[in-house]
CSV table of C-alpha atoms in Angstrom, one decimal:
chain,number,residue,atom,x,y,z
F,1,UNK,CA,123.3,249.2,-6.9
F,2,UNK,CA,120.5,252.0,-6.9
F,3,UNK,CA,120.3,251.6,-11.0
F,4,UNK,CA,119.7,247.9,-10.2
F,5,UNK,CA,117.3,247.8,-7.2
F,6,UNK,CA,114.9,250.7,-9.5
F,7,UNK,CA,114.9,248.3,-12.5
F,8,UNK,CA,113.5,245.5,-10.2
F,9,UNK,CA,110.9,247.6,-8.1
F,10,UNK,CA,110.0,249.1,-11.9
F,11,UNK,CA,109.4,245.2,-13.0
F,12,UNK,CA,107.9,243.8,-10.1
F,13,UNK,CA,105.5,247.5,-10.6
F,14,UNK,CA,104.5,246.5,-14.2
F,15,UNK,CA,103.9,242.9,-12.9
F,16,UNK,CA,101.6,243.8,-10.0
F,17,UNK,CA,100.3,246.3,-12.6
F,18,UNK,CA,99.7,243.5,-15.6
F,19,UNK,CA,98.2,241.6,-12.8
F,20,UNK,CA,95.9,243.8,-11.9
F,21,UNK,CA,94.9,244.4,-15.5
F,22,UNK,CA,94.1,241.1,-16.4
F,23,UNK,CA,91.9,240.3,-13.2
F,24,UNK,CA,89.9,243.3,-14.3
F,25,UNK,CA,89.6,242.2,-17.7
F,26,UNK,CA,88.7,238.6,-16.5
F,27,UNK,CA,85.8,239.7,-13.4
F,28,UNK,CA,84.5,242.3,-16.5
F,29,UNK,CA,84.4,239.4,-19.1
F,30,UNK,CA,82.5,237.1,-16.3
F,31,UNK,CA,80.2,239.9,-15.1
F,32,UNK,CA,79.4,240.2,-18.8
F,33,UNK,CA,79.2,236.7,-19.2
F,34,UNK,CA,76.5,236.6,-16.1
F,35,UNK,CA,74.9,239.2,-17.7
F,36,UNK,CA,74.4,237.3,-21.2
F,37,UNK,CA,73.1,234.3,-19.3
F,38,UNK,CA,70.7,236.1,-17.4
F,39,UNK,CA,69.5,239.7,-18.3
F,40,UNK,CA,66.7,239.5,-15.8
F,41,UNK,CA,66.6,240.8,-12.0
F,42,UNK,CA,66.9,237.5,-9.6
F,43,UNK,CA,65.5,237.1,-6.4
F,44,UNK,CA,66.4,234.2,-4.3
F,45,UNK,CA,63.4,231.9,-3.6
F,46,UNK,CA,62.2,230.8,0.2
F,47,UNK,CA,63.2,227.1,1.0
F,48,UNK,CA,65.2,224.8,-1.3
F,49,UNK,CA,62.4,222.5,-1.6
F,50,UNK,CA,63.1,220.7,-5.4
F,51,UNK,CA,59.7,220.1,-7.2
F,52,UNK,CA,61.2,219.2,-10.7
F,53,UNK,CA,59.3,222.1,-12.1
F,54,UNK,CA,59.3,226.1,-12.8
F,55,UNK,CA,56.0,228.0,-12.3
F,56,UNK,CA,55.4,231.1,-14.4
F,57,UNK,CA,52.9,233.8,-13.0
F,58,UNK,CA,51.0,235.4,-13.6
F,59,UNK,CA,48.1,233.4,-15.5
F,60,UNK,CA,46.7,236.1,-17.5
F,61,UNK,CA,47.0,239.7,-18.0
F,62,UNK,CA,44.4,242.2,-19.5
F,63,UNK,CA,45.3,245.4,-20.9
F,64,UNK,CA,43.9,248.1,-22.8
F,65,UNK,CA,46.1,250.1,-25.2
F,66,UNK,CA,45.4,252.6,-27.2
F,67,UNK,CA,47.1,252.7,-30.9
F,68,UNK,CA,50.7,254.4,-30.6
F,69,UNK,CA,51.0,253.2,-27.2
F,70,UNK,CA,52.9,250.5,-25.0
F,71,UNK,CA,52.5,249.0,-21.8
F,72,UNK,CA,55.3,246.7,-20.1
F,73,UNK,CA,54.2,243.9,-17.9
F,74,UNK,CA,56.2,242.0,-15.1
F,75,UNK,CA,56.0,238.4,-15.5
F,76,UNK,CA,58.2,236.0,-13.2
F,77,UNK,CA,59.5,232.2,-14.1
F,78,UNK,CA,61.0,230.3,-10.4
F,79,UNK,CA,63.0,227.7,-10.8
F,80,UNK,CA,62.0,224.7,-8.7
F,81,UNK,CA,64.0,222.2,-10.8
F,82,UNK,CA,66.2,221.2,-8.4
F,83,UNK,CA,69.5,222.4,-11.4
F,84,UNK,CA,70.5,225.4,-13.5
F,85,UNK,CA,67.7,225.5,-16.5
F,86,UNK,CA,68.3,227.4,-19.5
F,87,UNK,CA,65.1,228.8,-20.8
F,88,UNK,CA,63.4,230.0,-23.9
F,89,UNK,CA,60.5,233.2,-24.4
F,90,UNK,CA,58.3,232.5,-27.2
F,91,UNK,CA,55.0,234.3,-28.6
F,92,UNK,CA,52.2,232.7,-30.1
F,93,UNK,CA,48.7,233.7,-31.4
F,94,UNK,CA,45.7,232.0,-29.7
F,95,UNK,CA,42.1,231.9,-31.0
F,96,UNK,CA,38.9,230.5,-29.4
F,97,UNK,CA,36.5,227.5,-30.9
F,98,UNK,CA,33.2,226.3,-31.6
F,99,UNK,CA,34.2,222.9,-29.8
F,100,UNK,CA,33.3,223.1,-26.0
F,101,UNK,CA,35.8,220.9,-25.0
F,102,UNK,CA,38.9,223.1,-26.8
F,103,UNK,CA,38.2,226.3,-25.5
F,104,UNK,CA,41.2,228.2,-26.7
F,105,UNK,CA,43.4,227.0,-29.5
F,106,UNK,CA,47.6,228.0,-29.6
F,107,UNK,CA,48.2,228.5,-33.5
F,108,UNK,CA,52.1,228.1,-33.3
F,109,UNK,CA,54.0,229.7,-35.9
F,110,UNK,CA,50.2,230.6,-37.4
F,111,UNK,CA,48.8,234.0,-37.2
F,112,UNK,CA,45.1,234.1,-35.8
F,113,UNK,CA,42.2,236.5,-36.7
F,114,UNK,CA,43.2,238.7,-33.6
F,115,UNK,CA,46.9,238.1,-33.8
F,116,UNK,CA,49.0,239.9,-31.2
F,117,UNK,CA,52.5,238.0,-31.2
F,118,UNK,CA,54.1,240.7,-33.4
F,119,UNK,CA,53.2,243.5,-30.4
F,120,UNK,CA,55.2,241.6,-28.2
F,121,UNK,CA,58.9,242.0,-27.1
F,122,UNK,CA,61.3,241.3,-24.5
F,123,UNK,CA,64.8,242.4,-24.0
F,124,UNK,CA,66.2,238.4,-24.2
F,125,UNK,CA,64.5,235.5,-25.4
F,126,UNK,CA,67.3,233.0,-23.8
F,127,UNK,CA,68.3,233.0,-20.1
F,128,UNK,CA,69.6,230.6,-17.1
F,129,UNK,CA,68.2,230.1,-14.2
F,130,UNK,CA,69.8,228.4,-10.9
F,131,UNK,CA,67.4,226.5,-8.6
F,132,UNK,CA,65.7,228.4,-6.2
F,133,UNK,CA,65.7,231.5,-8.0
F,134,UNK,CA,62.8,233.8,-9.5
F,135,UNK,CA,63.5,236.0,-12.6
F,136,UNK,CA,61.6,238.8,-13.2
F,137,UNK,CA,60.5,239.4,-16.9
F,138,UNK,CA,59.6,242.5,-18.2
F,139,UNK,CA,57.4,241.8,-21.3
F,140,UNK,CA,56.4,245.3,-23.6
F,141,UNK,CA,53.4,245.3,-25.8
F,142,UNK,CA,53.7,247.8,-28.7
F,143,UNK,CA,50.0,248.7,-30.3
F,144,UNK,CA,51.4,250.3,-34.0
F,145,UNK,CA,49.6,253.7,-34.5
F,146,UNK,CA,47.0,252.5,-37.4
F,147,UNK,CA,45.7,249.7,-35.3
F,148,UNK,CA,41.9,248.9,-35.6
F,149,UNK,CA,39.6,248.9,-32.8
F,150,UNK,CA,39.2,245.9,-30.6
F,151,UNK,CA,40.5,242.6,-29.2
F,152,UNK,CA,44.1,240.8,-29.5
F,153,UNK,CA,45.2,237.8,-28.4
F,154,UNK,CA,48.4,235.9,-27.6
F,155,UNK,CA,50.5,234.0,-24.9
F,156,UNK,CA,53.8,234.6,-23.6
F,157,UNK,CA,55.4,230.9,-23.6
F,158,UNK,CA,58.3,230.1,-21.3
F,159,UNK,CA,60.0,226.5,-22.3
F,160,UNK,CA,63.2,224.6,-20.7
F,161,UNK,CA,65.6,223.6,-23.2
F,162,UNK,CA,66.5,220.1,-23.1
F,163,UNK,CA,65.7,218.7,-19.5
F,164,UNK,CA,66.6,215.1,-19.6
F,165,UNK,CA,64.6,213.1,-17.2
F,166,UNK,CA,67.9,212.0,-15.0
F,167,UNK,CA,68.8,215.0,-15.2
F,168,UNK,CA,65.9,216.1,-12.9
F,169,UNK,CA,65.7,215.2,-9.5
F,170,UNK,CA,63.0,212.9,-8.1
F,171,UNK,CA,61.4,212.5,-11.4
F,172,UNK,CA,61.7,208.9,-13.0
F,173,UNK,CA,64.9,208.0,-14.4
F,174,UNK,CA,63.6,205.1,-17.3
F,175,UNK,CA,63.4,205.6,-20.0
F,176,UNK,CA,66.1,208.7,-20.0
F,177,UNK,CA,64.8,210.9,-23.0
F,178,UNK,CA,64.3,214.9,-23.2
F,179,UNK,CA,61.6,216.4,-21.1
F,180,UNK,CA,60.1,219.7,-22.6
F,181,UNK,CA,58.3,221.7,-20.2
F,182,UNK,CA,56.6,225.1,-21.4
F,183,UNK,CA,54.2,227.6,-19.6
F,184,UNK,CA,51.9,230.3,-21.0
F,185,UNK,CA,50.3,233.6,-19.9
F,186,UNK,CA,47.5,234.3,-22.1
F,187,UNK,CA,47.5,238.0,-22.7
F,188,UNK,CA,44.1,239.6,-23.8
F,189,UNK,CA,44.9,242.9,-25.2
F,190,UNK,CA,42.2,245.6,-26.0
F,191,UNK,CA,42.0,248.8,-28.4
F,192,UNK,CA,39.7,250.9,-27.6
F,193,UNK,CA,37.1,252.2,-30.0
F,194,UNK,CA,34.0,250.7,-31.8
F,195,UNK,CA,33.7,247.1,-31.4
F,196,UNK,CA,31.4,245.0,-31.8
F,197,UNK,CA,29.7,242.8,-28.6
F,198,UNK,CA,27.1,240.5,-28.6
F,199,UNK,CA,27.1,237.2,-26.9
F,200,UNK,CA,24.1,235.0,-25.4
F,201,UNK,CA,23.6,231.9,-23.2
F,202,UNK,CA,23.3,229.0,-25.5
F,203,UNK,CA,22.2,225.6,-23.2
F,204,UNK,CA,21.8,225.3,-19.5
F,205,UNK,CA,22.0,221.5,-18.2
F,206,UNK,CA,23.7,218.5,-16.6
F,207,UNK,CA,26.8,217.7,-17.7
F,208,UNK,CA,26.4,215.5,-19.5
F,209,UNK,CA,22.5,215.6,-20.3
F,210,UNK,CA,20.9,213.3,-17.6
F,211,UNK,CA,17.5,213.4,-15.7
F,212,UNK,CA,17.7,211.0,-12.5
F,213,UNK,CA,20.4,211.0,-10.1
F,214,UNK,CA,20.3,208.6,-7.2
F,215,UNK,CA,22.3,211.5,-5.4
F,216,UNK,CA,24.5,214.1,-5.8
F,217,UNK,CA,26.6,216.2,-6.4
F,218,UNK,CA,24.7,217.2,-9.8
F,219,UNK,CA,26.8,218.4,-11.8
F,220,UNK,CA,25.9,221.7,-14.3
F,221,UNK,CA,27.1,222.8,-17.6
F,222,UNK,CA,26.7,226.8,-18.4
F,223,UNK,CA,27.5,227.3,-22.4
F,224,UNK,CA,28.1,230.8,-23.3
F,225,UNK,CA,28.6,231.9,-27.2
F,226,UNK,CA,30.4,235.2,-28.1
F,227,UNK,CA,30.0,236.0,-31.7
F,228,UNK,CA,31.1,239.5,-31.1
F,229,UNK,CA,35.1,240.9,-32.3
F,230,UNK,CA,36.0,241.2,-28.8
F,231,UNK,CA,36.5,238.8,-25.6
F,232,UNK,CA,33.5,239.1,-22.9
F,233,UNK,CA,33.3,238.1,-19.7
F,234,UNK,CA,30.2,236.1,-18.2
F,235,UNK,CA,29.4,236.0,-15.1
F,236,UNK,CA,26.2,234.8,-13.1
F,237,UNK,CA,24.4,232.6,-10.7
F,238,UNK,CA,22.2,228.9,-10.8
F,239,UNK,CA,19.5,228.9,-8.2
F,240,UNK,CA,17.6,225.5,-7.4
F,241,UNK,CA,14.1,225.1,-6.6
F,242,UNK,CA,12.2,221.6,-4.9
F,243,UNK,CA,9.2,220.5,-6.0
F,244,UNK,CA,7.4,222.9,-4.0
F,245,UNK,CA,8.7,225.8,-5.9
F,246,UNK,CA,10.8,226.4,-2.6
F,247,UNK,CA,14.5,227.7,-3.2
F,248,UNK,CA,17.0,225.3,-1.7
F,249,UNK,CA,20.5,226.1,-3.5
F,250,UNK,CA,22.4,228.8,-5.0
F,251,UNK,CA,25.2,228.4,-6.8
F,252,UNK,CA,27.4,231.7,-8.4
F,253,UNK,CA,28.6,231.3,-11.2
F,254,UNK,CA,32.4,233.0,-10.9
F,255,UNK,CA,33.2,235.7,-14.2
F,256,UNK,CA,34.9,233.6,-17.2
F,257,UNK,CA,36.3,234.7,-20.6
F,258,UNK,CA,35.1,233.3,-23.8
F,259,UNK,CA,36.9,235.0,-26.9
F,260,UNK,CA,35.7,236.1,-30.4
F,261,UNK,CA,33.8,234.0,-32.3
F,262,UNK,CA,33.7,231.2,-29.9
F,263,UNK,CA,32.0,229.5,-27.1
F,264,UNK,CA,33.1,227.9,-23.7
F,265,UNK,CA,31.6,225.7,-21.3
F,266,UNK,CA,31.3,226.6,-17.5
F,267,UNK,CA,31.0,224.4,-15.1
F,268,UNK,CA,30.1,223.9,-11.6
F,269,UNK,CA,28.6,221.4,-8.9
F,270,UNK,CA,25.7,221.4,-6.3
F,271,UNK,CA,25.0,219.4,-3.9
F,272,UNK,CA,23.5,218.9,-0.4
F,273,UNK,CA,22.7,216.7,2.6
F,274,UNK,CA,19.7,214.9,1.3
F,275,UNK,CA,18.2,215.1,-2.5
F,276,UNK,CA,15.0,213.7,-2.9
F,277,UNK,CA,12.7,214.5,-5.5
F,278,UNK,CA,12.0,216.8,-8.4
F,279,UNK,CA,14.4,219.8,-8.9
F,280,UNK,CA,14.5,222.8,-10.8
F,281,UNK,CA,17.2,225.0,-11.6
F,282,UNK,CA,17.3,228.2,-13.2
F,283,UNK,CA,20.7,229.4,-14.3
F,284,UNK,CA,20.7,233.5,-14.6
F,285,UNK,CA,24.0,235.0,-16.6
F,286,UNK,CA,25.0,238.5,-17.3
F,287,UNK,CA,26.6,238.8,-20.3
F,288,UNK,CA,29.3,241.1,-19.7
F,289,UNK,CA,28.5,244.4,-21.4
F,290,UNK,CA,25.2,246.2,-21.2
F,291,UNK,CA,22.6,244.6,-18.6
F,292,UNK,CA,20.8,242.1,-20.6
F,293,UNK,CA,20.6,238.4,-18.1
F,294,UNK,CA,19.9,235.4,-19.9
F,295,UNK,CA,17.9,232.8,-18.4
F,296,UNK,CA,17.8,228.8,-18.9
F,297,UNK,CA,15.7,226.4,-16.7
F,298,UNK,CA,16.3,222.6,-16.3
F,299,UNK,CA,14.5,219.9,-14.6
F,300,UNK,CA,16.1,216.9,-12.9
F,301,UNK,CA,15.1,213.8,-10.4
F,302,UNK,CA,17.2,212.5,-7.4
F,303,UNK,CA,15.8,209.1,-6.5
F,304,UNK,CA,17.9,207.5,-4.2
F,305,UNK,CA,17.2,203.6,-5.4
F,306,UNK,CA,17.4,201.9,-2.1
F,307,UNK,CA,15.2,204.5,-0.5
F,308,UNK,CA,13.0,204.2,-3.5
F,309,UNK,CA,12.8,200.1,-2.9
F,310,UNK,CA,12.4,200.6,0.9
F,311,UNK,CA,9.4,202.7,0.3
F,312,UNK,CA,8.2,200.5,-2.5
F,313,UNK,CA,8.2,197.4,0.0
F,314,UNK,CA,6.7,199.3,2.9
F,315,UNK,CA,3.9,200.4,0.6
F,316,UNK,CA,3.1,196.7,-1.1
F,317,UNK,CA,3.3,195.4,2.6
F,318,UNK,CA,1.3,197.8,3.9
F,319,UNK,CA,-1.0,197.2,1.3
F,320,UNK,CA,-1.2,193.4,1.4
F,321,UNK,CA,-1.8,193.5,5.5
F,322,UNK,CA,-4.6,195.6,4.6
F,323,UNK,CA,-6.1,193.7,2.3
F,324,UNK,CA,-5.4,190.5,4.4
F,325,UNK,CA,-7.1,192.6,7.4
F,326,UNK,CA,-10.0,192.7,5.5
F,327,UNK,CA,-10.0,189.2,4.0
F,328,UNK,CA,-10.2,187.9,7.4
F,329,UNK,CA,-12.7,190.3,9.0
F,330,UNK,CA,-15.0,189.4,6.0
F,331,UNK,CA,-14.5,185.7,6.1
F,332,UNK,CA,-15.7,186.0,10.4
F,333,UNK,CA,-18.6,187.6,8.7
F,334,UNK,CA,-19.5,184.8,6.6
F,335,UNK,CA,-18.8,182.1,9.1
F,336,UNK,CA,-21.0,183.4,11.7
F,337,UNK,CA,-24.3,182.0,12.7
F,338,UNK,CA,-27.4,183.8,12.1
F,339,UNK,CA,-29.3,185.6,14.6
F,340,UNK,CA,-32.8,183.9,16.0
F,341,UNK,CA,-35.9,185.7,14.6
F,342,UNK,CA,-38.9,186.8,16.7
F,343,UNK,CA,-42.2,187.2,14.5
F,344,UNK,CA,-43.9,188.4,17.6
F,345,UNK,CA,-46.0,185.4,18.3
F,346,UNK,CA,-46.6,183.7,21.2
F,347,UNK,CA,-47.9,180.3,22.3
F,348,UNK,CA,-49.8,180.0,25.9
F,349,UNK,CA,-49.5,176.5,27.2
């Protein structure tokens, strides 16, 4: 009796025991699963408002790194899908360009002239994300010890992986195909040392070229070239003058990047209450390094063209009741009868 109630506490032991085991084993195996989906730390989003989009942030970083060195970044990717994502980390090269309207150029599986993508590295390129959540990314930029002086350029992509459009709420369900949706952070990276920096204002204008407006807002254009082997940073103002040489607009001109070898087009509005006349603006921009200001003037007419025909008909009536006004005064003139004359003679009767 003893013998056989030990033998079944000792079996129902090992079976509590086995249990026991293979729950651990299971919650380790799904912890580690977890952990393979997502690497990153997770904070839980504000709201459950679904947009059908992720937002990574920040927009741009800027370092300086000296050769031998690292630096590690924090960049963070929500998820506003409105559905677990899987996403993908990337790295590409970017380089600038001589055409205005392309400003900065991703060269894909290319290396560029100031190539940067083999600095880069993060601890996971794949990861999910469930809606509402915020990963936070920790991206390390390595500069190798024989690194030359100056700039390097890049951008941290994030991309879904195979969004279908019905798969994403509130965004049009025909056709259904595969939405890709990727996101950069442009990363301008600088080793310090002799570089070279020389950059100029090249044309100051309307955009595009025009000289009469009937009113505003007139819009300007600010081209800045940068033929140095580092990325500069313009900054400035555009002050407007009337045609009385009086000041009547100022305009700053926010700090913008323009990389190696390249040039970029700024551009900003003005506009007031009432524009009437000749203008004259003068835009003044610091170059970023040194304290050289550039300086570009251009001249421009607001004509409002109904004003303009309202003081054009005022004028030619004005002038036609004048000339009538003195039509008639001289025709009296001429139809008058002359005056008698006295010769000074007189008759006694």
């Amino acid at each position: 009796m003893l013998l056989s109630t030990y033998v079944k506490n000792t079996y129902a032991t090992k079976v509590v025991l086995a249990l026991v085991l293979i729950s651990t084993f299971a919650l380790s195996d799904i912890v580690r699963a977890q952990e393979t989906e997502n690497p990153y730390p997770i904070d839980q989003l504000i709201g459950d408002k679904v947009v059908g989009d992720f937002v990574l942030g920040p927009g741009r970083v800027e370092l300086e790194i000296a050769p031998g060195e690292s630096k590690t970044v924090e960049l963070t990717v929500s998820n506003r899908i409105g559905r677990d994502q899987e996403f993908v980390i990337t790295t590409e090269d970017v380089t600038g360009s001589t055409n205005e309207d392309t400003p900065i150029v991703l060269l894909g599986n290319d290396t560029g002239p100031y190539s940067m993508k083999e600095y880069v590295s993060v601890p996971q390129e794949r990861f999910t994300l469930a809606h509402n959540t915020r990963a936070r990314i920790p991206v390390t930029i390595t500069i190798p010890p024989n690194a030359d002086p100056g700039g390097r350029y890049g951008t941290v992509l994030v991309q879904t992986v195979s969004v279908r459009a019905d798969d994403v709420p509130g965004a049009p369900g025909a056709p259904s195909s595969a939405v890709i949706s990727r996101v950069g952070t442009i990363f301008f990276i600088t080793i310090p040392g002799s570089v070279e920096q020389e950059g100029y204002l090249t044309r100051f204008g309307t955009v595009p070229e025009q000289k009469v407006y009937q009113s505003g807002p007139i819009p300007f254009g600010v081209l800045f070239e940068n033929s140095g082997s580092i990325h500069l940073i313009p900054h400035g103002e555009i002050r407007v003058a009337n045609m009385l040489g009086e000041e009547v607009g100022v305009l700053p001109l926010e700090p913008w990047f323009v990389l190696p070898r390249s040039v970029r087009l700024r551009e900003v509005s003005w506009d007031r209450e009432f524009l009437f006349g000749r203008y004259t603006a003068t835009a003044y921009v610091a170059r970023g390094y040194g304290e050289d200001i550039d300086e570009l003037s251009y001249t421009f007419w607001v004509l409002p063209w109904k004003l303009v025909g309202i003081v054009f008909v005022i004028f030619f009536v004005s002038i036609f009741l004048i000339r009538l006004f003195f039509r008639t005064f001289e025709f009296k003139r001429k139809g008058s009868p002359n005056p008698p004359t006295h010769n000074g003679t007189h008759t006694n009767e």
